[in-house]
Short mmCIF file of C-alpha atoms and ligand atoms in Angstrom, two decimals:
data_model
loop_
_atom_site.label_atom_id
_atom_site.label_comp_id
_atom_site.label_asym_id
_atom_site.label_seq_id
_atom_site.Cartn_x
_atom_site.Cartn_y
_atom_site.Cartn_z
CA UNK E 205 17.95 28.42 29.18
CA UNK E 206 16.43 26.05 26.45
CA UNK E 207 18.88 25.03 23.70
CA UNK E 208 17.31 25.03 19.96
CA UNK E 209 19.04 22.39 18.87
CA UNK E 210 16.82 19.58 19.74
CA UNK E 211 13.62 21.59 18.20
CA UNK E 212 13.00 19.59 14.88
CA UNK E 213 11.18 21.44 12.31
CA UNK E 214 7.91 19.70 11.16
CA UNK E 215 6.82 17.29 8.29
CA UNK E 216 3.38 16.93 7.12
CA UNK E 217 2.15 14.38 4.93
CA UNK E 218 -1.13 14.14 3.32
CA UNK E 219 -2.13 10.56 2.19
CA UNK E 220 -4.32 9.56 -0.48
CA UNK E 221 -5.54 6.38 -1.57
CA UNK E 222 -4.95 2.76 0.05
CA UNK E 223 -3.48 1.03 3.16
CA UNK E 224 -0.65 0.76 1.47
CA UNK E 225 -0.36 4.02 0.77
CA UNK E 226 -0.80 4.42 4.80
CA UNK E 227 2.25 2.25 5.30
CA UNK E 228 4.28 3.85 2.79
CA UNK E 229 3.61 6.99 4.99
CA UNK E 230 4.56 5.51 7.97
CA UNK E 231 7.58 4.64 6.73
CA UNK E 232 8.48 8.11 5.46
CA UNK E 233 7.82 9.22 8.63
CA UNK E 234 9.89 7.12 10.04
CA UNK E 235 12.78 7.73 7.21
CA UNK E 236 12.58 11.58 8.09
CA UNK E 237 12.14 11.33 12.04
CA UNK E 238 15.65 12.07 13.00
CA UNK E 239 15.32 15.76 11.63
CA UNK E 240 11.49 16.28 11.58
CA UNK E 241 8.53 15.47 13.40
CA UNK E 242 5.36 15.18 12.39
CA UNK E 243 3.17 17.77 12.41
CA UNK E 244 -0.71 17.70 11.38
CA UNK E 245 -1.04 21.19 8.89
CA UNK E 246 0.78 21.42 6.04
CA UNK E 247 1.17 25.33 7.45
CA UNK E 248 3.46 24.29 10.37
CA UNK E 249 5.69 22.58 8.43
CA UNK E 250 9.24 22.75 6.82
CA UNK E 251 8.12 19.67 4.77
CA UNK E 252 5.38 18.68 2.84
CA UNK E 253 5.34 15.52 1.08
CA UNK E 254 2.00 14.18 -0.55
CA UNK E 255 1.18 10.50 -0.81
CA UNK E 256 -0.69 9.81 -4.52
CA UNK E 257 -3.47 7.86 -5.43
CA UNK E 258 -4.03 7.32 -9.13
CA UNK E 259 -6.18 4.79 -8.60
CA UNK E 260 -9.33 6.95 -9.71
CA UNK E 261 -9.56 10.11 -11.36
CA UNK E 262 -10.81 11.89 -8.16
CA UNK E 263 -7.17 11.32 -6.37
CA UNK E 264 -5.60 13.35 -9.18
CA UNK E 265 -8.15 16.04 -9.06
CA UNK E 266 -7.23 16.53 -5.28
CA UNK E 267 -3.79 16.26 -5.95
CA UNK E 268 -4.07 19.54 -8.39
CA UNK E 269 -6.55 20.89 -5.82
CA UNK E 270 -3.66 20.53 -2.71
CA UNK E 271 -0.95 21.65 -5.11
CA UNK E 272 -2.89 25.34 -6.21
CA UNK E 273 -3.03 25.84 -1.74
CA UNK E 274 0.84 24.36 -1.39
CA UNK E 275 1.75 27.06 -4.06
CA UNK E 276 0.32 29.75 -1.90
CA UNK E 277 2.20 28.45 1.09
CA UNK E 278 5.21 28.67 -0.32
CA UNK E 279 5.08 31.94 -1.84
CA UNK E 280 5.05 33.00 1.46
CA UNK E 281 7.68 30.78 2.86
CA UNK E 282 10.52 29.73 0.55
CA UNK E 283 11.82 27.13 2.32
CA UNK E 284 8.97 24.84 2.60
CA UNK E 285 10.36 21.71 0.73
CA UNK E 286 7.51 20.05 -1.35
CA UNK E 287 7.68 16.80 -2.77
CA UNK E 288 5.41 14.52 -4.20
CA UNK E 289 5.48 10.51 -3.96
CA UNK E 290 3.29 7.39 -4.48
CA UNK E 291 1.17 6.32 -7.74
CA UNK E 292 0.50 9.89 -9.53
CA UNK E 293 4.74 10.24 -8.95
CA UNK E 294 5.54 7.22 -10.39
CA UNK E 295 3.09 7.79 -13.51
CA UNK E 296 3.75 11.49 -14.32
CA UNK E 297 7.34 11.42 -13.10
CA UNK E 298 9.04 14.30 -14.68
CA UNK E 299 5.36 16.14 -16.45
CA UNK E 300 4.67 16.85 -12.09
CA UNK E 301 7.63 19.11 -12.08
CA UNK E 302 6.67 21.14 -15.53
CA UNK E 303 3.23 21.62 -14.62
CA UNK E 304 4.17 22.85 -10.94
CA UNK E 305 8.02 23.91 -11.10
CA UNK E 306 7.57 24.81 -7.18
CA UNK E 307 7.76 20.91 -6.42
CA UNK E 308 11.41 19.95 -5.29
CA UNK E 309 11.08 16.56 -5.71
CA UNK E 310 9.22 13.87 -7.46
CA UNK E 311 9.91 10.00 -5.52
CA UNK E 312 8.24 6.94 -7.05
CA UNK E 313 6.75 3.99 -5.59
CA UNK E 314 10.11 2.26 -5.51
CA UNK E 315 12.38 4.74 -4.16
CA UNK E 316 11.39 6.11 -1.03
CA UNK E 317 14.22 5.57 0.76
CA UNK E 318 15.88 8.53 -1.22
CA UNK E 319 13.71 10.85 0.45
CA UNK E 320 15.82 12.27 3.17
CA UNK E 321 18.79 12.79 0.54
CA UNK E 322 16.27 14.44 -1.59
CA UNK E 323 15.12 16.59 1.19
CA UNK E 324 18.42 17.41 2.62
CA UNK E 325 19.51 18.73 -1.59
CA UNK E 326 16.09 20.34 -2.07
CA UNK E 327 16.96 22.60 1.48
CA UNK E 328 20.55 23.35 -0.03
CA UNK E 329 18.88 24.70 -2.79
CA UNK E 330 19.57 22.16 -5.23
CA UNK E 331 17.19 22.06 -8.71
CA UNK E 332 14.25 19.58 -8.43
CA UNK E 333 14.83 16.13 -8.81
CA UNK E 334 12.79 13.42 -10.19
CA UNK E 335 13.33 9.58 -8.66
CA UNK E 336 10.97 7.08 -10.38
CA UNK E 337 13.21 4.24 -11.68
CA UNK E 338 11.52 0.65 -10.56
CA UNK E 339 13.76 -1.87 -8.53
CA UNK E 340 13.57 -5.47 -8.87
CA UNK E 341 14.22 -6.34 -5.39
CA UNK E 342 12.69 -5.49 -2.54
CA UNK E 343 13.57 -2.14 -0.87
CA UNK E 344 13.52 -2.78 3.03
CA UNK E 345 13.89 0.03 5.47
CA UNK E 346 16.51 1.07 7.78
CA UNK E 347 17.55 -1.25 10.60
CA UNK E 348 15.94 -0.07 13.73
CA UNK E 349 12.48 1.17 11.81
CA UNK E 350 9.96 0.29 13.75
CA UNK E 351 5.82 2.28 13.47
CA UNK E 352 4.85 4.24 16.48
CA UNK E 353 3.15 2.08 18.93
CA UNK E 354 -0.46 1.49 17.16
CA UNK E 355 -2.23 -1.63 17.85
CA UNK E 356 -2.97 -2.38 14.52
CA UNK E 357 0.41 -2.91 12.87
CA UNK E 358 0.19 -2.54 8.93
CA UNK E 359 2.75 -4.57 7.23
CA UNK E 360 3.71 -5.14 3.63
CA UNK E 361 4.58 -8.74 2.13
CA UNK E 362 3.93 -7.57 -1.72
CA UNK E 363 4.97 -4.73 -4.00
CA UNK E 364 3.19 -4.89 -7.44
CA UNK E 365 0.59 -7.06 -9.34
CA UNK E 366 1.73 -9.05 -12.20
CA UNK E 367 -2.36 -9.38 -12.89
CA UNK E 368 -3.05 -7.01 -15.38
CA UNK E 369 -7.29 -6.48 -14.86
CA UNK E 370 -7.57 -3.64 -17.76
CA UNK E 371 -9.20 -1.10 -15.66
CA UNK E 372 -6.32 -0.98 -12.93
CA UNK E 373 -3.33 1.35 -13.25
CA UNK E 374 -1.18 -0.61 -10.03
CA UNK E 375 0.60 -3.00 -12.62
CA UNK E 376 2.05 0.35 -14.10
CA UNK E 377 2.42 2.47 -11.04
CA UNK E 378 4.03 -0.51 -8.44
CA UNK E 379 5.57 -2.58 -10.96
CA UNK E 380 5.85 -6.49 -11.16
CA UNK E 381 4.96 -8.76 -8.21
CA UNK E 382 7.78 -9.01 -5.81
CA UNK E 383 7.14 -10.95 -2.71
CA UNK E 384 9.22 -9.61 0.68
CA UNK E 385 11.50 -12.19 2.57
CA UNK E 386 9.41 -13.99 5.24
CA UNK E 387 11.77 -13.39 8.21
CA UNK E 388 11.67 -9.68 7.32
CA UNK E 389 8.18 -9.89 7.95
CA UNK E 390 8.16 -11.86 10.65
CA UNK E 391 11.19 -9.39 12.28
CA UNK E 392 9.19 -6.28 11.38
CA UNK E 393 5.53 -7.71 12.91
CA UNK E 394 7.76 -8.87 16.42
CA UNK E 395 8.70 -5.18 16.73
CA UNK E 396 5.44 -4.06 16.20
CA UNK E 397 3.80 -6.55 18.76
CA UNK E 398 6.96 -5.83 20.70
CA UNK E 399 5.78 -1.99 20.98
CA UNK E 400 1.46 -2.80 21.65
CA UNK E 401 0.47 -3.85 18.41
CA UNK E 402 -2.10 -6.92 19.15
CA UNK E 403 -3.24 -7.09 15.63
CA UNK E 404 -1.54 -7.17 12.16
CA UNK E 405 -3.07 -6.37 8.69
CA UNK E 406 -0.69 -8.19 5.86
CA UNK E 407 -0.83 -5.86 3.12
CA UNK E 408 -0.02 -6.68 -0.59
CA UNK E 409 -2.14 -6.72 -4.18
CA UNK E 410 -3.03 -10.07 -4.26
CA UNK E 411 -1.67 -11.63 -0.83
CA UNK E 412 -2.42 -15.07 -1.80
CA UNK E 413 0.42 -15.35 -4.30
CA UNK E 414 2.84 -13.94 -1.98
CA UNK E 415 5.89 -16.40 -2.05
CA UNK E 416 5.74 -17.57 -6.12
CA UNK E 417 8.39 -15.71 -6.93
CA UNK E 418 10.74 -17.25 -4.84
CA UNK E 419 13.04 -20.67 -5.35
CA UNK E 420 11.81 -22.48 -3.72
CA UNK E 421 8.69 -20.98 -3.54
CA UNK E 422 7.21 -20.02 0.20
CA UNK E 423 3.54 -20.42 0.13
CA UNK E 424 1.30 -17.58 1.76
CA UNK E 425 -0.50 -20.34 4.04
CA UNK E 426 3.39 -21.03 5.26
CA UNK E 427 3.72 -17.59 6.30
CA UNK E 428 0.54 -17.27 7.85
CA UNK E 429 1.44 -20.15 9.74
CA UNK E 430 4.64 -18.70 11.09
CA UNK E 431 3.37 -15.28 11.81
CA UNK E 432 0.51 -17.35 14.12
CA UNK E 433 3.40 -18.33 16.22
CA UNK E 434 4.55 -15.04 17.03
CA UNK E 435 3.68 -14.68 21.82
CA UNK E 436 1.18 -11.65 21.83
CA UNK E 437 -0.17 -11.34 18.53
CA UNK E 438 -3.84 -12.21 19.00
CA UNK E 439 -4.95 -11.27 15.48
CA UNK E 440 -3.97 -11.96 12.17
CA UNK E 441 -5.93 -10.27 8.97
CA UNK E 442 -4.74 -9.82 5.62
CA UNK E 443 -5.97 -7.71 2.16
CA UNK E 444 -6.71 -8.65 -0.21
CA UNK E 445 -6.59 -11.86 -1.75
CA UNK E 446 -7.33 -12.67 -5.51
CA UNK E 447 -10.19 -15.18 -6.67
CA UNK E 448 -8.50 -16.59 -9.33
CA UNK E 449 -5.72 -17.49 -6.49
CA UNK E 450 -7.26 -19.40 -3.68
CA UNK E 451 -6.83 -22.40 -3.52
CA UNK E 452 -7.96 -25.33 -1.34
CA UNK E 453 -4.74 -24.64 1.54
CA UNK E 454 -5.94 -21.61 1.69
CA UNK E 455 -9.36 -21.82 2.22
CA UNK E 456 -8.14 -24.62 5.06
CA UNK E 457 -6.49 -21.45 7.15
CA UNK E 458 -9.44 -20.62 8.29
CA UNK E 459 -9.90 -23.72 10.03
CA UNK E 460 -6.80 -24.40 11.12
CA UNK E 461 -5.32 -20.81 12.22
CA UNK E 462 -7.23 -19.71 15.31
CA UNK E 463 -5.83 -16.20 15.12
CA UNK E 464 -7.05 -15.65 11.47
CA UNK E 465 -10.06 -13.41 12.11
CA UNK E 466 -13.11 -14.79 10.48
CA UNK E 467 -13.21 -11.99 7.77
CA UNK E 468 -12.14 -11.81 3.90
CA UNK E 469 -12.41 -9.35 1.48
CA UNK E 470 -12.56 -10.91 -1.45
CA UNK E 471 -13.23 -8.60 -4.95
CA UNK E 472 -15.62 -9.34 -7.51
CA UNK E 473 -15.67 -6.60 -9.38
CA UNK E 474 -19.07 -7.38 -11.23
CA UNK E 475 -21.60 -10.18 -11.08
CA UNK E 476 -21.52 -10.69 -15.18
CA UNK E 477 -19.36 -12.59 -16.29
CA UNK E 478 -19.03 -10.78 -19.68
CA UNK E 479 -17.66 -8.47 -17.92
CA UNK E 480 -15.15 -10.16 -15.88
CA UNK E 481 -13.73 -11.19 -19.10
CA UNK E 482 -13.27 -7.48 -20.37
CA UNK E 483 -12.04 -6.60 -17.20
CA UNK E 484 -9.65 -9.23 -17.69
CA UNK E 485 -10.22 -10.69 -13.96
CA UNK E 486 -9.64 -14.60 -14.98
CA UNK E 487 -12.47 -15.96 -12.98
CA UNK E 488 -16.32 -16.63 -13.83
CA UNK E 489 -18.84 -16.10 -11.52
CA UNK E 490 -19.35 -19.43 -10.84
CA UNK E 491 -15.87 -20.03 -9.58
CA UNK E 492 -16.56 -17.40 -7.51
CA UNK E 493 -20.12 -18.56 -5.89
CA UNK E 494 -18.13 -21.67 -5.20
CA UNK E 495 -15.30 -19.79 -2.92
CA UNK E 496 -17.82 -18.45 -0.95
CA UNK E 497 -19.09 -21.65 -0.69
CA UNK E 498 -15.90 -23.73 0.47
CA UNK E 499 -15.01 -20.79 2.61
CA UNK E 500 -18.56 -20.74 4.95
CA UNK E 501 -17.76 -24.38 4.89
CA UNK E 502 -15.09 -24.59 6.84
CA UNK E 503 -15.96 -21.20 8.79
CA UNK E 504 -19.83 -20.78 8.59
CA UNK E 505 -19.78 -17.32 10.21
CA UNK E 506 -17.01 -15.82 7.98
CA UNK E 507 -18.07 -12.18 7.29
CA UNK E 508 -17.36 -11.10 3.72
CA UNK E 509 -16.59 -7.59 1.63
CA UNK E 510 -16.14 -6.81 -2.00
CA UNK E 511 -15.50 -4.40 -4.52
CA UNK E 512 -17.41 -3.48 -7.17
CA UNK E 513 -17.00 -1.44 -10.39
CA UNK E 514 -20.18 -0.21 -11.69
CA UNK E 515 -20.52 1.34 -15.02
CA UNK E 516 -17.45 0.00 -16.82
CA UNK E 517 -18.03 0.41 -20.49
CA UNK E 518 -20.03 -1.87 -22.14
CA UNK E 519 -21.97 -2.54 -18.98
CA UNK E 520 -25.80 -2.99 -20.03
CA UNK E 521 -28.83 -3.26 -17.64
CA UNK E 522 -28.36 -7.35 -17.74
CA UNK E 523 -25.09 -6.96 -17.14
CA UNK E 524 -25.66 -4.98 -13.98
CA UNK E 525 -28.88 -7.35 -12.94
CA UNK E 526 -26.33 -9.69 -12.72
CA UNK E 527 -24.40 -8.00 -10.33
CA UNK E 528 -27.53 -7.09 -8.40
CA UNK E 529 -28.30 -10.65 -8.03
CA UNK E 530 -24.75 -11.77 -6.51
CA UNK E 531 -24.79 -8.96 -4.17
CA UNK E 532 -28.80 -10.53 -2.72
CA UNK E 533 -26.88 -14.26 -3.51
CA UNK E 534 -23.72 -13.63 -0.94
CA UNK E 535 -24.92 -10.95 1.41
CA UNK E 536 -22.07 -9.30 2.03
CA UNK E 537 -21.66 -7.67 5.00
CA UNK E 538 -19.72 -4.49 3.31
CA UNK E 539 -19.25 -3.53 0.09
CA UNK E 540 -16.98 -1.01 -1.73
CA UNK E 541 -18.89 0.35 -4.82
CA UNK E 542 -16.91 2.88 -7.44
CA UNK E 543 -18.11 4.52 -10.33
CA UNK E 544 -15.50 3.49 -13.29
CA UNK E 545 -12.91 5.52 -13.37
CA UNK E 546 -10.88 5.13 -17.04
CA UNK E 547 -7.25 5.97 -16.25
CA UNK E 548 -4.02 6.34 -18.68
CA UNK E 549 -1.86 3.34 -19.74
CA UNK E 550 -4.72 0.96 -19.02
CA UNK E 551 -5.78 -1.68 -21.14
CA UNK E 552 -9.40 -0.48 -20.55
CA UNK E 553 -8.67 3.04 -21.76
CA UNK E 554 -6.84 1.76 -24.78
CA UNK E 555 -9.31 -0.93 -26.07
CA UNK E 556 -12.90 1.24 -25.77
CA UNK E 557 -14.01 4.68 -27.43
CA UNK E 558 -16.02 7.22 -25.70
CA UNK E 559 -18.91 5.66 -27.10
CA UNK E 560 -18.53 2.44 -25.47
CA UNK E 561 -18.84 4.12 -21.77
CA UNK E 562 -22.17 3.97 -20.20
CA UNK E 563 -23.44 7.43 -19.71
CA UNK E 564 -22.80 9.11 -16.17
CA UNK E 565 -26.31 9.84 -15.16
CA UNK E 566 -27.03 5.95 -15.92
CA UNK E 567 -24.09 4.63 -13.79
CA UNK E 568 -24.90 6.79 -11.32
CA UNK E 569 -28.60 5.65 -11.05
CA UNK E 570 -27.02 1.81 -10.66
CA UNK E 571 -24.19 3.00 -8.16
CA UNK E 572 -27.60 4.17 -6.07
CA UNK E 573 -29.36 1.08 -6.54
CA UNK E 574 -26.71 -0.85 -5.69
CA UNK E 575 -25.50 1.00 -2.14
CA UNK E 576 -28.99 1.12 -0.99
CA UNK E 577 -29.53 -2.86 -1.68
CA UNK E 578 -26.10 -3.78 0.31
CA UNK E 579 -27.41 -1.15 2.79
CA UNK E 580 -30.21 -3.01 3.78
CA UNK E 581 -28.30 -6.26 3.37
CA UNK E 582 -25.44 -5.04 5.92
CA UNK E 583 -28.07 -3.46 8.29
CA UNK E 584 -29.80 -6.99 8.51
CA UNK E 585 -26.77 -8.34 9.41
CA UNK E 586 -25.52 -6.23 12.28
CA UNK E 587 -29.05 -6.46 13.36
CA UNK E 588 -29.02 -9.89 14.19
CA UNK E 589 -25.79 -9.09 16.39
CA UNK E 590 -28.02 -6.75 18.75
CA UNK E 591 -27.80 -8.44 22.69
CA UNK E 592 -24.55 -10.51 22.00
CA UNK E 593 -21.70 -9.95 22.91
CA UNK E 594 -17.98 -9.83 20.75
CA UNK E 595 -14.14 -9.31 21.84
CA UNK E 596 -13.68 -5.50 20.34
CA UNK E 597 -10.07 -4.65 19.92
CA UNK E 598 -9.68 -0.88 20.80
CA UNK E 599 -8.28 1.25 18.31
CA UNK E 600 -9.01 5.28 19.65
CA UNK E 601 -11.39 7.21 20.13
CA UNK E 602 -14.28 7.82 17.61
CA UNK E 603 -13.70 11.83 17.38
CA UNK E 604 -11.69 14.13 18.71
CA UNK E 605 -14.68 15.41 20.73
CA UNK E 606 -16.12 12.36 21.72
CA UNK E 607 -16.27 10.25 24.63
CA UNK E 608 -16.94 7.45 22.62
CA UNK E 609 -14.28 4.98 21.70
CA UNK E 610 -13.93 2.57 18.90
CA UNK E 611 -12.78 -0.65 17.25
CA UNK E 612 -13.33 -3.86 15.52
CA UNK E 613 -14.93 -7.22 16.31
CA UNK E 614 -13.02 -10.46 15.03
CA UNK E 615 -15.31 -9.79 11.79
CA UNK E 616 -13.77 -6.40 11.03
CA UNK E 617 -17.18 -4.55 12.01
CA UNK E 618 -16.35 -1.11 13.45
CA UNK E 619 -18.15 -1.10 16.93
CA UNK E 620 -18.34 2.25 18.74
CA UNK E 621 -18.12 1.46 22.68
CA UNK E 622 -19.90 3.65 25.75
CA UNK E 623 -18.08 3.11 28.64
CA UNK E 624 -15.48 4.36 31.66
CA UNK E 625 -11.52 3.39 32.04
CA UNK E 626 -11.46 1.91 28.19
CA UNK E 627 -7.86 2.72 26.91
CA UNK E 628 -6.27 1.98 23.61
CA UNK E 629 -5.15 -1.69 23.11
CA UNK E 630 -7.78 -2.95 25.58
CA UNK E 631 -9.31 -5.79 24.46
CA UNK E 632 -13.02 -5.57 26.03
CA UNK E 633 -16.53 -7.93 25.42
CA UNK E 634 -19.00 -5.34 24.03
CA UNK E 635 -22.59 -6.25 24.30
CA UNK E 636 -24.31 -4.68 20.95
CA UNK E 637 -27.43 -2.26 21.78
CA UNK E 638 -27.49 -0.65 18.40
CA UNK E 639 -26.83 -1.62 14.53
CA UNK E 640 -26.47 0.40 11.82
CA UNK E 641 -25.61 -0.53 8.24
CA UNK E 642 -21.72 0.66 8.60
CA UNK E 643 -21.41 -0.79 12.21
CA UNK E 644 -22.54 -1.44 16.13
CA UNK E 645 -22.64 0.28 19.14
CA UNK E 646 -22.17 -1.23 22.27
CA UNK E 647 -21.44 -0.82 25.90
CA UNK E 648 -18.33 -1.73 28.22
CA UNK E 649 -18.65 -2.82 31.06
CA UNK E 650 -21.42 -5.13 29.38
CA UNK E 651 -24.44 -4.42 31.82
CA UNK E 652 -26.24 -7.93 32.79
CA UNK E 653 -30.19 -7.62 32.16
CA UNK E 654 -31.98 -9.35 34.70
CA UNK E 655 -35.25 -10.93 33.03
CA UNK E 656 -36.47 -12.17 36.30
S1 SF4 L 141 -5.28 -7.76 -9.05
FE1 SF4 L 141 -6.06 -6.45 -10.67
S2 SF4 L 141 -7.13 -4.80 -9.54
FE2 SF4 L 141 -5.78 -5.81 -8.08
S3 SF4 L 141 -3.89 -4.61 -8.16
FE3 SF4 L 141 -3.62 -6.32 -9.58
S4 SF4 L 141 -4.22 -5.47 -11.57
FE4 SF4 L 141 -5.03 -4.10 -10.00
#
């Protein structure tokens, strides 16, 4: 006879928003996995916890959205436990629980490790309860937590943004900059490598100021270093780094740090400098051209991505040539183009009226103008990379249907891979047959063409 006892009941949990949103669901995951496992339908569960994004408007509309079909689920079954964490928690706090009285619990960006206590009350039958309070230091996880074994291992070295750029709502929603200590780092990416990971993505608002806050201070470039040293970590990557913070150590990293992949994302935001100013981004464009600059220097074949904010209020038809131009100046190989978004408590949404927005059907024309240029730009590129051949790092497969697996070259290009015994984790040479503006296709084992 099977005993029940080791059944665990499930926990599903819907993410929205960033990679460090992804984290912070990993680690919830992880917080809750001695009494629930994770399931992948918010149906099968005893648990539902969504991960907020308040980042743009659009995250809060399918917040409501998820909320009206959670409400139906748990008219039918009381004893679903509903909670709600990440950015929208930690702005609304308290407002989440009048508007939808059927959420049990409300956890901010600083308190996650509540969550089991919270659950554990909430299934006891205890009234909702709202956690948003922000903590100065850093909130580390259990001993012993450790991700699942992905190759790609995400980990955090920054909570918060002392920046302030007007449109941005993370200075309210994660707080002041706090930097993590860099043995926890370097404990939690062994583990990771330790369990398959071959890769690791450092994760923080504006990585390159990691360290400041401490006394001494412990430069990002010093960590980097350290982390290089770690036996079976091949790659190193990091997101994202601020313009007004690089600085001449490290722009050297790519140079000196073999593991670094050739690849940064580096935001601009807009190409007028006008604008940079109201955005409050403390760089001018020519700073900027200049990064780019030192950076191919010392790694000519550094692949570059961006974001950009089109239609933030003011913006004028000069202003947004101006941005057109940068984008044909750097050719990036990606870009990551959004539609302004005004959102509460910003500096943005204080300082301009209504009247000061540029109209919708206008920012949407330039959003289109502006995706179809970098399309061409990033389908040149990957063209050029048709016949050779790059190191892909396997990450899965591309669908659940297909045969087709996938992962990334050195440059962070997704390349889709045709081929037999490829597993997860296998790092393979892909020769590229095919381009497309988002990525390459390629084929494992890399057939040899004989010309003669
Ligand atoms: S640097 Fe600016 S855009 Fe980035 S998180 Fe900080 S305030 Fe937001």
């Amino acid at each position: 006879m099977i005993s029940n006892t080791n059944i665990k009941s499930g926990v599903y949990i819907k993410t929205f928003g960033c990679q460090m949103n992804e984290y912070d669901t990993e680690k919830m995951l992880l917080l809750l996995s001695d009494s629930y496992a994770h399931v992948h339908t918010p149906e099968e569960a005893e648990v539902v916890l969504i991960n907020t994004c308040s980042v743009r408007e659009k995250g809060e509309h399918k917040l409501r959205s998820l909320l009206g079909k959670l409400k139906q689920i748990k008219q039918l079954k009381e004893s679903v436990v509903i909670g709600v964490t990440g950015c929208v928690a930690q702005q609304e706090g308290h407002n989440l629980i009048k508007k939808h009285p059927f959420i049990n619990f409300v956890v901010g960006t600083h308190n996650l490790s509540l969550i089991p206590s919270l659950t554990k009350a909430a299934k006891d039958g205890s009234a909702p309860q709202v956690a948003i309070d922000y903590r100065d230091e850093w909130e580390d996880l259990p001993d012993g937590f450790i991700s699942n074994s992905s190759v790609r291992a995400l980990v955090s070295i920054q909570r918060g943004c002392n920046k302030n750029c007007s449109f941005c709502v993370v200075p309210n929603t994660r707080g002041k900059e706090v930097s993590r200590a860099p043995d926890e780092i370097e404990r939690e990416t062994r583990l990771k490598v330790r369990l398959g990971a071959k890769e690791v993505l450092l994760l923080g608002q504006t990585v390159n100021s990691y360290g400041r806050d401490f006394n001494p201070k412990y430069p990002f470039e010093r960590l980097i270093e350290q982390l290089a040293k770690i036996e079976g970590l091949e790659r190193i990557r990091f997101t994202s780094p601020h313009p007004q913070e690089v600085r001449p150590e490290f722009i050297k990293l790519y140079k000196d740090i073999p593991k670094l992949c050739p690849h940064i994302h580096l935001p601009l935001q807009s190409g007028s400098d006008r604008i940079l100013k109201l955005m409050n981004r403390n760089y001018h464009i020519k700073r900027y051209l200049k990064i780019v600059d030192l950076l191919r220097g010392v790694r000519p074949d550094l692949a570059i991505t961006s974001d950009i904010i089109v239609g933030f209020p003011t913006e004028t038809e000069r202003d947004f040539a101006d941005t057109m131009k940068i984008i044909e100046d750097v050719k990036y190989n990606l870009l990551y183009c959004f539609l302004y978004s005004p959102r509460p408590k910003t500096e943005a949404n204080k300082q301009f009226r209504t009247t000061d927005g540029v109209l919708h059907d206008i920012a949407s024309k330039r959003l289109q103008q502006l995706q179809q240029l970098q399309e061409d730009i990033s389908l040149n590129l990957n063209k050029k990379s048709i016949g050779s051949s790059f190191q892909v790092l396997v990450e899965g497969h591309k669908s659940k249907i297909s045969s087709l697996m996938k992962g990334r070259n050195i440059y962070n290009i997704l390349v889709e891979v045709l081929g037999d015994n490829i597993s997860i984790g296998d790092m393979i040479d892909v020769v590229v047959e095919h381009a497309g503006p988002y990525g390459l296709r390629g084929r494992y084992p890399s057939v040899s063409v004989c010309n003669g």
